[in-house]
């Protein structure tokens, strides 16, 4: 993974934090935040993009705030771009987290142990109650350029089945995102940004199994998926041993987009 | 419909508005609101609960704000109870509306034409930018007691296909709620709070048709619905002409709840 390092927060020039805090109280909406669950898929399964606040031995979801005159969706797109370099990815609001106790700020403060007065404005900003809207992005890990923000030291993919301890309610936010994907998999096509251009039926089944966290019957899976019609089967190469290889498929983007809008209905 | 009348806003004692505004800036989260799309079903189809601000010739969704220490879901439950008297209803967050221009406050102000200084604090509160989380409730109209809030004059069911002009982006919020129901109908059971305890297959089909806004094939509908197993068919009464009447069904609440949690999956 591409990993960038900033200096230790205490040693970092305060001007970026200062200007963020000044911005915070004048340029952002109070009490509103965005958390992005950015999910990629590779041979090890599903991965989620996390930022490391090394000072706190704490990992967090990429997130941010909403400018006074910025649409919330635009803020999410901006944050996704800042952290991954990606502009065109599947990005969708999935849930808004509004529990009073969702952020244990006292716990956060304990880890932070700020001794210097200069951190006070930052703490004042952070200790507000925030209602956070979760956005979900499914991305091609190979096209991402994980980039830490000015508060964090590194930005890394972490396997979803083996996550480090996460800040605030970020573990819950990821679980809610996965719950949404598991529901959506039943009425929306999935895989376009997660799989390579050409893939086998087994590759697609493994993706579904990673999401659903259970094994699926091969014959049944193939039958159901093919019936939906969003896959094109490619002709096998006639030369060499290719005829013994499994069929390759690619997504039929027209049909895929159609089902993405219309939904795969049992009734409609 | 039960209809209650308050006095004209200009003639109403200001103390309630004053105290709301005082509350607003001290007791509620700034810039955060809730809008409820409360849907009921009767022989005329789907209906949505709306409040009438007679002074503005304007209808609005029931909504409100979140107390400083109140969970957002609790605020939604409180608002639903205040407007309908209902405590136990299907109530679910469905989308958060965060566009910068979602509330045309200038337009609102034009209709309001406040000449008195006493309205200024109220205007200051209302003219903030609000990000609003939409909650959807499907309720039994017969069990509701529509109740206006202190700002509005009446609270009425309006047919969803013939809505009056609505405040701000409330029409869009209703459309988004319907979009969600149309998607959910494909992976969740529906009808428990909308239909009477016993109903015919035709009643259920009509409900689905009202939601999907299209006709469904009778045989196909019956086959698909029965396959899901959340209906119990009742024995016909043997006396009189009852044997010629269509079968009555009721929801099997155990299976219904199970599917509500698990989802009706095409794959899982």
Short mmCIF file of C-alpha atoms in Angstrom, two decimals:
data_model
loop_
_atom_site.label_atom_id
_atom_site.label_comp_id
_atom_site.label_asym_id
_atom_site.label_seq_id
_atom_site.Cartn_x
_atom_site.Cartn_y
_atom_site.Cartn_z
CA UNK A 1 0.00 0.00 0.00
CA UNK A 2 1.17 3.50 -0.70
CA UNK A 3 1.89 5.01 2.69
CA UNK A 4 2.70 8.63 3.38
CA UNK A 5 4.09 9.90 6.61
CA UNK A 6 3.45 13.20 8.30
CA UNK A 7 5.39 14.36 11.27
CA UNK A 8 4.22 13.60 14.79
CA UNK A 9 1.19 15.75 15.64
CA UNK A 10 3.01 17.49 18.47
CA UNK A 11 5.92 18.34 16.19
CA UNK A 12 3.83 19.25 13.18
CA UNK A 13 3.48 22.94 12.43
CA UNK A 14 0.30 24.13 14.10
CA UNK A 15 -0.69 26.40 11.25
CA UNK A 16 -2.66 23.65 9.49
CA UNK A 17 -4.48 22.71 12.67
CA UNK A 18 -4.96 26.37 13.58
CA UNK A 19 -6.40 27.15 10.21
CA UNK A 20 -8.61 24.08 10.34
CA UNK A 21 -10.00 25.16 13.69
CA UNK A 22 -10.50 28.72 12.52
CA UNK A 23 -12.17 27.24 9.46
CA UNK A 24 -14.11 24.89 11.67
CA UNK A 25 -15.98 27.53 13.53
CA UNK A 26 -16.44 29.90 10.60
CA UNK A 27 -16.54 27.80 7.46
CA UNK A 28 -18.10 24.49 8.44
CA UNK A 29 -21.58 23.59 9.64
CA UNK A 30 -21.51 23.05 13.40
CA UNK A 31 -22.15 19.54 14.67
CA UNK A 32 -22.32 17.93 11.23
CA UNK A 33 -19.78 15.45 9.99
CA UNK A 34 -19.28 12.86 7.30
CA UNK A 35 -17.67 9.45 7.69
CA UNK A 36 -16.73 7.46 4.61
CA UNK A 37 -16.62 3.69 4.50
CA UNK A 38 -14.41 3.12 1.46
CA UNK A 39 -14.34 -0.55 0.55
CA UNK A 40 -12.03 -2.35 -1.84
CA UNK A 41 -11.71 -6.03 -2.73
CA UNK A 42 -8.66 -8.16 -3.36
CA UNK A 43 -7.55 -11.79 -3.06
CA UNK A 44 -7.80 -11.49 0.73
CA UNK A 45 -11.42 -10.33 0.68
CA UNK A 46 -12.96 -6.99 1.58
CA UNK A 47 -10.81 -4.15 2.90
CA UNK A 48 -11.66 -0.78 4.34
CA UNK A 49 -9.60 2.40 4.12
CA UNK A 50 -8.49 3.71 7.52
CA UNK A 51 -6.41 6.57 8.81
CA UNK A 52 -3.92 6.13 11.61
CA UNK A 53 -3.62 8.74 14.36
CA UNK A 54 -0.38 7.32 15.64
CA UNK A 55 -0.31 9.64 18.66
CA UNK A 56 -3.44 7.91 19.93
CA UNK A 57 -2.65 4.41 18.67
CA UNK A 58 -6.03 4.80 17.08
CA UNK A 59 -7.46 4.16 13.66
CA UNK A 60 -10.34 6.09 12.16
CA UNK A 61 -12.52 6.25 9.08
CA UNK A 62 -11.76 9.00 6.60
CA UNK A 63 -14.15 11.80 7.36
CA UNK A 64 -14.66 15.50 7.36
CA UNK A 65 -17.01 18.40 7.66
CA UNK A 66 -19.40 20.27 5.41
CA UNK A 67 -18.64 23.79 4.22
CA UNK A 68 -21.32 26.36 4.98
CA UNK A 69 -22.45 26.53 1.37
CA UNK A 70 -21.56 23.04 0.22
CA UNK A 71 -24.04 20.27 -0.53
CA UNK A 72 -23.51 17.31 1.79
CA UNK A 73 -23.03 14.95 -1.18
CA UNK A 74 -20.37 17.28 -2.58
CA UNK A 75 -18.55 17.24 0.75
CA UNK A 76 -18.50 13.43 0.65
CA UNK A 77 -17.15 13.47 -2.93
CA UNK A 78 -14.46 15.96 -1.87
CA UNK A 79 -13.40 13.79 1.09
CA UNK A 80 -13.29 10.64 -1.07
CA UNK A 81 -11.12 12.46 -3.61
CA UNK A 82 -8.77 13.86 -0.96
CA UNK A 83 -8.20 10.43 0.59
CA UNK A 84 -8.07 8.25 -2.53
CA UNK A 85 -7.52 10.50 -5.55
CA UNK A 86 -10.70 8.97 -7.01
CA UNK A 87 -13.34 11.14 -8.60
CA UNK A 88 -15.73 8.69 -10.17
CA UNK A 89 -16.60 5.97 -7.76
CA UNK A 90 -19.85 4.50 -6.52
CA UNK A 91 -20.53 6.77 -3.53
CA UNK A 92 -23.80 6.62 -1.67
CA UNK A 93 -25.16 7.92 1.58
CA UNK A 94 -26.20 4.91 3.64
CA UNK A 95 -27.11 6.01 7.19
CA UNK A 96 -26.98 8.98 9.56
CA UNK A 97 -25.61 8.33 13.03
CA UNK A 98 -27.39 10.52 15.55
CA UNK A 99 -27.07 8.86 18.96
CA UNK A 100 -26.17 11.25 21.76
CA UNK A 101 -23.41 8.98 23.07
CA UNK A 102 -21.91 7.93 19.75
CA UNK A 103 -18.60 9.67 20.36
CA UNK A 104 -16.84 8.93 23.64
CA UNK A 105 -14.94 12.19 23.70
CA UNK A 106 -13.58 11.75 27.22
CA UNK A 107 -11.91 8.52 26.10
CA UNK A 108 -10.52 10.35 23.07
CA UNK A 109 -9.18 13.15 25.26
CA UNK A 110 -7.46 10.66 27.56
CA UNK A 111 -5.45 9.28 24.65
CA UNK A 112 -4.70 12.74 23.37
CA UNK A 113 -3.43 14.12 26.68
CA UNK A 114 -2.86 17.59 25.32
CA UNK A 115 -0.46 19.53 27.49
CA UNK A 116 -0.27 22.57 25.33
CA UNK A 117 -2.75 25.40 25.27
CA UNK A 118 -2.51 25.66 21.51
CA UNK A 119 -4.60 22.48 21.18
CA UNK A 120 -7.55 24.02 23.04
CA UNK A 121 -9.39 25.41 19.99
CA UNK A 122 -9.01 22.04 18.28
CA UNK A 123 -10.42 20.28 21.35
CA UNK A 124 -13.29 22.76 21.52
CA UNK A 125 -14.17 21.98 17.93
CA UNK A 126 -13.89 18.22 18.39
CA UNK A 127 -15.86 18.05 21.62
CA UNK A 128 -19.07 19.30 20.05
CA UNK A 129 -21.77 16.73 19.58
CA UNK A 130 -21.62 15.61 15.93
CA UNK A 131 -24.31 13.94 13.92
CA UNK A 132 -22.50 12.07 11.19
CA UNK A 133 -23.77 10.88 7.82
CA UNK A 134 -22.10 7.72 6.56
CA UNK A 135 -21.20 7.42 2.89
CA UNK A 136 -20.26 4.15 1.27
CA UNK A 137 -17.85 3.84 -1.65
CA UNK A 138 -16.91 0.63 -3.43
CA UNK A 139 -13.62 1.26 -5.21
CA UNK A 140 -10.89 -0.38 -7.26
CA UNK A 141 -7.97 -0.63 -4.82
CA UNK A 142 -5.46 -0.55 -7.68
CA UNK A 143 -6.69 2.89 -8.75
CA UNK A 144 -6.52 4.37 -5.23
CA UNK A 145 -3.76 6.47 -3.84
CA UNK A 146 -4.38 6.35 -0.06
CA UNK A 147 -3.42 9.72 1.38
CA UNK A 148 -3.48 10.72 5.06
CA UNK A 149 -4.98 14.05 6.04
CA UNK A 150 -3.11 16.69 8.02
CA UNK A 151 -4.14 15.15 11.33
CA UNK A 152 -3.09 11.59 10.59
CA UNK A 153 0.11 9.81 9.85
CA UNK A 154 -0.84 7.10 7.43
CA UNK A 155 -3.72 5.89 5.33
CA UNK A 156 -4.00 2.14 4.83
CA UNK A 157 -6.28 -0.63 3.71
CA UNK A 158 -7.26 -2.94 6.55
CA UNK A 159 -8.94 -6.34 6.07
CA UNK A 160 -12.54 -6.00 7.19
CA UNK A 161 -12.31 -9.25 9.17
CA UNK A 162 -9.27 -8.08 11.11
CA UNK A 163 -9.71 -4.41 11.94
CA UNK A 164 -7.66 -2.55 14.56
CA UNK A 165 -9.36 -0.68 17.41
CA UNK A 166 -11.29 2.18 15.83
CA UNK A 167 -12.14 5.67 17.04
CA UNK A 168 -15.57 6.52 18.48
CA UNK A 169 -18.36 4.48 16.84
CA UNK A 170 -16.44 3.83 13.61
CA UNK A 171 -16.59 0.05 14.06
CA UNK A 172 -20.37 0.34 14.29
CA UNK A 173 -20.42 2.56 11.19
CA UNK A 174 -18.52 -0.09 9.21
CA UNK A 175 -20.89 -2.81 10.44
CA UNK A 176 -23.88 -0.72 9.38
CA UNK A 177 -22.29 -0.22 5.96
CA UNK A 178 -21.78 -3.98 5.58
CA UNK A 179 -25.36 -4.59 6.66
CA UNK A 180 -26.46 -2.22 3.89
CA UNK A 181 -24.32 -3.98 1.28
CA UNK A 182 -25.72 -7.35 2.37
CA UNK A 183 -29.24 -6.03 1.88
CA UNK A 184 -28.40 -4.25 -1.37
CA UNK A 185 -26.82 -7.37 -2.84
CA UNK A 186 -30.33 -8.76 -2.99
CA UNK A 187 -31.75 -6.01 -5.16
CA UNK A 188 -28.79 -4.34 -6.86
CA UNK A 189 -26.02 -5.71 -9.06
CA UNK A 190 -22.59 -5.53 -7.45
CA UNK A 191 -18.99 -5.99 -8.51
CA UNK A 192 -18.36 -3.38 -11.22
CA UNK A 193 -15.74 -1.39 -9.31
CA UNK A 194 -14.56 -4.31 -7.19
CA UNK A 195 -13.60 -6.97 -9.75
CA UNK A 196 -11.16 -6.70 -12.67
CA UNK A 197 -12.62 -6.18 -16.14
CA UNK A 198 -12.66 -9.93 -16.88
CA UNK A 199 -13.39 -12.50 -14.21
CA UNK A 200 -14.59 -16.04 -13.74
CA UNK A 201 -17.91 -17.08 -12.21
CA UNK A 202 -15.85 -18.36 -9.26
CA UNK A 203 -14.34 -14.86 -8.76
CA UNK A 204 -17.82 -13.34 -8.63
CA UNK A 205 -19.06 -16.03 -6.26
CA UNK A 206 -16.09 -15.39 -3.95
CA UNK A 207 -16.97 -11.69 -3.87
CA UNK A 208 -20.57 -12.49 -2.92
CA UNK A 209 -19.33 -14.93 -0.29
CA UNK A 210 -16.99 -12.28 1.17
CA UNK A 211 -19.88 -9.88 1.48
CA UNK A 212 -22.41 -12.36 2.83
CA UNK A 213 -19.81 -14.09 5.01
CA UNK A 214 -21.08 -17.52 4.05
CA UNK A 215 -20.59 -20.14 1.39
CA UNK A 216 -23.00 -20.27 -1.51
CA UNK A 217 -23.95 -23.25 -3.62
CA UNK A 218 -22.04 -23.03 -6.91
CA UNK A 219 -24.71 -24.28 -9.29
CA UNK A 220 -27.46 -22.28 -7.68
CA UNK A 221 -25.36 -19.11 -7.62
CA UNK A 222 -24.46 -19.39 -11.31
CA UNK A 223 -28.08 -20.04 -12.29
CA UNK A 224 -29.43 -17.08 -10.32
CA UNK A 225 -26.74 -14.64 -11.44
CA UNK A 226 -26.97 -15.56 -15.13
CA UNK A 227 -30.75 -15.15 -15.01
CA UNK A 228 -30.29 -11.47 -14.08
CA UNK A 229 -28.53 -10.86 -17.38
CA UNK A 230 -25.94 -8.33 -16.30
CA UNK A 231 -23.00 -10.55 -17.30
CA UNK A 232 -21.60 -11.10 -20.79
CA UNK A 233 -19.76 -14.38 -21.30
CA UNK A 234 -16.60 -14.01 -23.37
CA UNK A 235 -15.60 -16.42 -26.10
CA UNK A 236 -12.75 -18.73 -25.16
CA UNK A 237 -9.45 -18.39 -27.02
CA UNK A 238 -9.06 -21.41 -29.27
CA UNK A 239 -5.26 -21.65 -29.10
CA UNK A 240 -3.24 -23.46 -26.43
CA UNK A 241 -4.83 -24.85 -23.30
CA UNK A 242 -7.25 -21.94 -22.95
CA UNK A 243 -10.22 -24.16 -23.86
CA UNK A 244 -9.76 -25.98 -20.57
CA UNK A 245 -9.83 -22.73 -18.57
CA UNK A 246 -13.15 -21.59 -17.09
CA UNK A 247 -15.27 -19.09 -18.99
CA UNK A 248 -14.48 -15.44 -18.44
CA UNK A 249 -17.23 -12.90 -17.96
CA UNK A 250 -17.48 -9.15 -17.96
CA UNK A 251 -20.24 -6.85 -16.79
CA UNK A 252 -22.76 -5.70 -19.38
CA UNK A 253 -22.72 -2.08 -18.28
CA UNK A 254 -26.00 -1.16 -19.98
CA UNK A 255 -27.90 -3.92 -18.21
CA UNK A 256 -25.91 -3.33 -15.01
CA UNK A 257 -26.83 0.39 -14.95
CA UNK A 258 -30.44 -0.44 -15.75
CA UNK A 259 -30.68 -2.83 -12.78
CA UNK A 260 -28.84 -0.33 -10.58
CA UNK A 261 -31.67 2.15 -11.26
CA UNK A 262 -34.61 -0.23 -11.43
CA UNK A 263 -33.58 -2.74 -8.78
CA UNK A 264 -33.76 -6.52 -9.03
CA UNK A 265 -37.30 -7.01 -7.86
CA UNK A 266 -38.97 -10.17 -6.72
CA UNK A 267 -42.28 -8.48 -7.35
CA UNK A 268 -41.77 -5.54 -9.69
CA UNK B 1 -60.35 13.04 9.86
CA UNK B 2 -59.96 14.51 13.29
CA UNK B 3 -59.09 18.16 12.81
CA UNK B 4 -58.06 20.55 15.54
CA UNK B 5 -57.87 24.29 15.13
CA UNK B 6 -55.45 26.74 16.64
CA UNK B 7 -55.89 30.45 16.40
CA UNK B 8 -54.32 32.41 13.58
CA UNK B 9 -50.57 32.66 14.11
CA UNK B 10 -50.70 36.45 14.40
CA UNK B 11 -53.40 36.25 17.01
CA UNK B 12 -51.96 33.32 18.89
CA UNK B 13 -50.25 34.08 22.19
CA UNK B 14 -46.57 34.46 21.43
CA UNK B 15 -45.46 32.67 24.55
CA UNK B 16 -45.38 29.28 22.84
CA UNK B 17 -43.43 30.63 19.89
CA UNK B 18 -41.18 32.67 22.20
CA UNK B 19 -40.44 29.67 24.31
CA UNK B 20 -39.83 27.52 21.24
CA UNK B 21 -37.32 30.06 19.94
CA UNK B 22 -35.62 30.37 23.30
CA UNK B 23 -35.56 26.57 23.38
CA UNK B 24 -34.36 26.50 19.83
CA UNK B 25 -31.12 28.28 20.46
CA UNK B 26 -30.40 26.71 23.84
CA UNK B 27 -32.01 23.29 23.84
CA UNK B 28 -31.87 22.03 20.28
CA UNK B 29 -28.95 21.10 18.04
CA UNK B 30 -28.32 23.91 15.57
CA UNK B 31 -28.97 23.22 11.91
CA UNK B 32 -30.39 19.72 12.46
CA UNK B 33 -33.98 18.82 11.79
CA UNK B 34 -36.21 15.82 11.31
CA UNK B 35 -38.98 15.44 8.76
CA UNK B 36 -41.43 12.58 9.09
CA UNK B 37 -43.20 10.98 6.16
CA UNK B 38 -46.11 9.29 7.90
CA UNK B 39 -47.99 7.08 5.49
CA UNK B 40 -51.36 5.44 5.92
CA UNK B 41 -53.46 3.36 3.54
CA UNK B 42 -57.18 3.30 2.95
CA UNK B 43 -59.64 2.53 0.15
CA UNK B 44 -58.38 5.59 -1.74
CA UNK B 45 -54.77 4.43 -1.68
CA UNK B 46 -51.74 5.87 0.11
CA UNK B 47 -52.04 9.02 2.21
CA UNK B 48 -49.47 11.20 3.90
CA UNK B 49 -49.92 13.21 7.08
CA UNK B 50 -49.47 16.95 6.53
CA UNK B 51 -49.69 20.08 8.64
CA UNK B 52 -51.34 23.23 7.37
CA UNK B 53 -49.78 26.61 7.99
CA UNK B 54 -52.85 28.51 7.00
CA UNK B 55 -51.16 31.89 7.18
CA UNK B 56 -48.90 30.84 4.35
CA UNK B 57 -51.42 28.75 2.42
CA UNK B 58 -48.74 26.12 2.81
CA UNK B 59 -48.65 22.50 3.79
CA UNK B 60 -45.69 20.85 5.44
CA UNK B 61 -44.50 17.50 6.72
CA UNK B 62 -44.56 16.97 10.47
CA UNK B 63 -41.09 17.68 11.70
CA UNK B 64 -39.04 19.01 14.52
CA UNK B 65 -35.67 19.40 16.10
CA UNK B 66 -33.34 17.32 18.25
CA UNK B 67 -32.75 18.13 21.91
CA UNK B 68 -29.12 18.62 22.88
CA UNK B 69 -28.97 15.30 24.71
CA UNK B 70 -31.55 13.35 22.76
CA UNK B 71 -30.78 10.52 20.33
CA UNK B 72 -31.96 11.40 16.84
CA UNK B 73 -34.14 8.27 16.67
CA UNK B 74 -35.78 9.27 19.98
CA UNK B 75 -36.55 12.71 18.56
CA UNK B 76 -38.28 11.08 15.60
CA UNK B 77 -40.31 8.81 17.90
CA UNK B 78 -41.28 11.87 19.97
CA UNK B 79 -42.43 13.79 16.89
CA UNK B 80 -44.42 10.82 15.59
CA UNK B 81 -46.13 10.49 18.96
CA UNK B 82 -46.90 14.21 19.21
CA UNK B 83 -48.51 14.30 15.76
CA UNK B 84 -50.34 10.96 15.77
CA UNK B 85 -50.58 9.69 19.33
CA UNK B 86 -48.86 6.51 18.14
CA UNK B 87 -46.02 4.98 20.07
CA UNK B 88 -45.41 1.67 18.42
CA UNK B 89 -45.23 2.12 14.69
CA UNK B 90 -42.76 1.10 12.03
CA UNK B 91 -40.46 4.13 12.03
CA UNK B 92 -37.23 4.14 10.09
CA UNK B 93 -34.68 6.67 9.03
CA UNK B 94 -34.59 6.63 5.23
CA UNK B 95 -32.44 9.52 3.96
CA UNK B 96 -30.68 12.68 5.07
CA UNK B 97 -31.28 15.78 2.99
CA UNK B 98 -28.16 17.94 2.94
CA UNK B 99 -28.34 20.11 -0.17
CA UNK B 100 -27.38 23.72 0.42
CA UNK B 101 -30.42 25.04 -1.42
CA UNK B 102 -33.00 22.62 -0.07
CA UNK B 103 -34.95 25.26 1.81
CA UNK B 104 -35.98 28.36 -0.12
CA UNK B 105 -36.19 30.58 2.93
CA UNK B 106 -36.68 33.81 0.97
CA UNK B 107 -39.79 32.32 -0.58
CA UNK B 108 -40.98 31.24 2.87
CA UNK B 109 -40.37 34.73 4.23
CA UNK B 110 -42.35 36.32 1.42
CA UNK B 111 -45.41 34.32 2.40
CA UNK B 112 -44.88 35.01 6.05
CA UNK B 113 -44.55 38.81 5.66
CA UNK B 114 -43.84 39.38 9.33
CA UNK B 115 -44.52 42.97 10.30
CA UNK B 116 -43.91 42.56 13.97
CA UNK B 117 -40.55 42.58 15.65
CA UNK B 118 -41.60 39.77 17.96
CA UNK B 119 -41.26 37.33 15.07
CA UNK B 120 -37.57 38.14 14.56
CA UNK B 121 -36.15 35.44 16.90
CA UNK B 122 -38.37 32.87 15.19
CA UNK B 123 -37.14 34.01 11.78
CA UNK B 124 -33.54 33.88 12.97
CA UNK B 125 -34.01 30.30 14.08
CA UNK B 126 -35.78 29.27 10.89
CA UNK B 127 -33.36 30.92 8.51
CA UNK B 128 -30.42 28.76 9.56
CA UNK B 129 -29.32 26.15 7.09
CA UNK B 130 -30.86 22.85 8.21
CA UNK B 131 -29.75 19.37 7.31
CA UNK B 132 -32.80 17.20 7.75
CA UNK B 133 -33.06 13.48 8.32
CA UNK B 134 -36.20 11.90 6.89
CA UNK B 135 -38.01 9.22 8.88
CA UNK B 136 -40.65 7.00 7.40
CA UNK B 137 -43.59 5.58 9.33
CA UNK B 138 -46.24 3.25 7.98
CA UNK B 139 -49.25 3.53 10.24
CA UNK B 140 -52.82 2.39 10.74
CA UNK B 141 -54.86 5.51 9.92
CA UNK B 142 -57.68 4.33 12.17
CA UNK B 143 -55.38 4.36 15.19
CA UNK B 144 -54.05 7.87 14.49
CA UNK B 145 -55.17 11.05 16.11
CA UNK B 146 -53.77 13.75 13.80
CA UNK B 147 -52.76 16.71 15.95
CA UNK B 148 -51.37 20.05 14.75
CA UNK B 149 -48.35 21.55 16.48
CA UNK B 150 -48.32 25.04 17.97
CA UNK B 151 -47.31 26.62 14.67
CA UNK B 152 -49.95 25.01 12.51
CA UNK B 153 -53.68 25.06 12.29
CA UNK B 154 -54.62 21.59 11.20
CA UNK B 155 -53.19 18.17 10.67
CA UNK B 156 -54.70 16.12 7.86
CA UNK B 157 -54.22 13.08 5.70
CA UNK B 158 -53.67 13.99 2.06
CA UNK B 159 -53.81 11.48 -0.81
CA UNK B 160 -50.28 10.94 -2.05
CA UNK B 161 -51.41 11.30 -5.66
CA UNK B 162 -53.04 14.65 -5.02
CA UNK B 163 -50.85 16.62 -2.66
CA UNK B 164 -51.18 20.37 -2.12
CA UNK B 165 -48.19 22.68 -2.58
CA UNK B 166 -45.66 21.77 0.09
CA UNK B 167 -43.11 23.79 2.02
CA UNK B 168 -39.41 23.79 1.06
CA UNK B 169 -38.30 20.43 -0.37
CA UNK B 170 -41.04 18.43 1.35
CA UNK B 171 -42.45 17.17 -1.96
CA UNK B 172 -38.99 15.82 -2.79
CA UNK B 173 -38.73 14.22 0.67
CA UNK B 174 -42.03 12.39 0.09
CA UNK B 175 -40.86 11.22 -3.34
CA UNK B 176 -37.63 9.92 -1.84
CA UNK B 177 -39.62 8.07 0.84
CA UNK B 178 -41.79 6.45 -1.84
CA UNK B 179 -38.69 5.50 -3.81
CA UNK B 180 -37.39 3.78 -0.67
CA UNK B 181 -40.66 1.90 -0.13
CA UNK B 182 -40.64 0.78 -3.77
CA UNK B 183 -37.14 -0.61 -3.33
CA UNK B 184 -37.89 -2.12 0.08
CA UNK B 185 -40.97 -3.87 -1.21
CA UNK B 186 -38.56 -6.11 -3.10
CA UNK B 187 -36.69 -7.34 -0.08
CA UNK B 188 -38.94 -6.72 2.93
CA UNK B 189 -42.48 -7.83 3.74
CA UNK B 190 -44.98 -4.96 3.84
CA UNK B 191 -48.54 -4.44 4.93
CA UNK B 192 -48.65 -5.27 8.64
CA UNK B 193 -49.56 -1.78 9.86
CA UNK B 194 -51.34 -0.77 6.64
CA UNK B 195 -53.95 -3.48 6.15
CA UNK B 196 -56.67 -4.65 8.56
CA UNK B 197 -56.01 -7.84 10.51
CA UNK B 198 -57.78 -10.01 7.92
CA UNK B 199 -57.61 -9.24 4.23
CA UNK B 200 -58.01 -10.85 0.83
CA UNK B 201 -55.22 -11.49 -1.65
CA UNK B 202 -56.84 -8.76 -3.75
CA UNK B 203 -56.49 -6.26 -0.86
CA UNK B 204 -52.79 -7.05 -0.59
CA UNK B 205 -52.31 -6.80 -4.35
CA UNK B 206 -54.04 -3.39 -4.35
CA UNK B 207 -51.64 -2.19 -1.66
CA UNK B 208 -48.64 -3.33 -3.72
CA UNK B 209 -50.13 -1.68 -6.79
CA UNK B 210 -50.64 1.60 -4.89
CA UNK B 211 -47.01 1.58 -3.85
CA UNK B 212 -45.56 0.53 -7.19
CA UNK B 213 -48.03 2.69 -9.12
CA UNK B 214 -48.64 -0.04 -11.66
CA UNK B 215 -50.89 -3.02 -12.21
CA UNK B 216 -49.57 -6.46 -11.31
CA UNK B 217 -50.56 -9.79 -12.79
CA UNK B 218 -52.94 -11.49 -10.36
CA UNK B 219 -51.75 -15.08 -10.72
CA UNK B 220 -48.10 -14.17 -10.68
CA UNK B 221 -48.53 -11.91 -7.65
CA UNK B 222 -50.34 -14.57 -5.64
CA UNK B 223 -47.73 -17.20 -6.52
CA UNK B 224 -44.77 -14.99 -5.55
CA UNK B 225 -46.33 -13.74 -2.32
CA UNK B 226 -47.43 -17.15 -1.08
CA UNK B 227 -43.94 -18.54 -1.78
CA UNK B 228 -42.52 -16.07 0.77
CA UNK B 229 -44.57 -17.71 3.48
CA UNK B 230 -45.45 -14.67 5.58
CA UNK B 231 -49.22 -15.09 5.08
CA UNK B 232 -51.51 -17.51 6.90
CA UNK B 233 -54.66 -18.48 5.01
CA UNK B 234 -57.74 -18.59 7.22
CA UNK B 235 -60.34 -21.35 7.03
CA UNK B 236 -63.59 -20.30 5.35
CA UNK B 237 -66.73 -20.23 7.44
CA UNK B 238 -68.92 -23.11 6.30
CA UNK B 239 -72.27 -21.49 6.98
CA UNK B 240 -74.16 -19.21 4.61
CA UNK B 241 -72.64 -17.92 1.38
CA UNK B 242 -69.17 -17.53 2.92
CA UNK B 243 -67.80 -20.44 0.90
CA UNK B 244 -68.19 -18.32 -2.23
CA UNK B 245 -66.23 -15.42 -0.70
CA UNK B 246 -62.49 -15.19 -1.43
CA UNK B 247 -60.04 -16.60 1.09
CA UNK B 248 -59.01 -14.33 3.91
CA UNK B 249 -55.39 -14.08 5.00
CA UNK B 250 -53.54 -12.66 7.93
CA UNK B 251 -49.87 -11.99 8.46
CA UNK B 252 -47.82 -14.67 10.15
CA UNK B 253 -46.01 -12.29 12.48
CA UNK B 254 -43.19 -14.70 13.32
CA UNK B 255 -42.30 -15.23 9.67
CA UNK B 256 -42.98 -11.57 8.89
CA UNK B 257 -40.56 -10.40 11.61
CA UNK B 258 -37.98 -12.94 10.48
CA UNK B 259 -38.10 -11.65 6.90
CA UNK B 260 -38.06 -8.06 8.15
CA UNK B 261 -34.71 -8.82 9.79
CA UNK B 262 -33.23 -11.19 7.24
CA UNK B 263 -34.57 -9.66 4.06
CA UNK B 264 -36.14 -11.50 1.11
CA UNK B 265 -33.01 -12.32 -0.80
CA UNK B 266 -32.67 -13.46 -4.38
CA UNK B 267 -29.22 -14.72 -3.50
CA UNK B 268 -28.94 -15.13 0.25
#
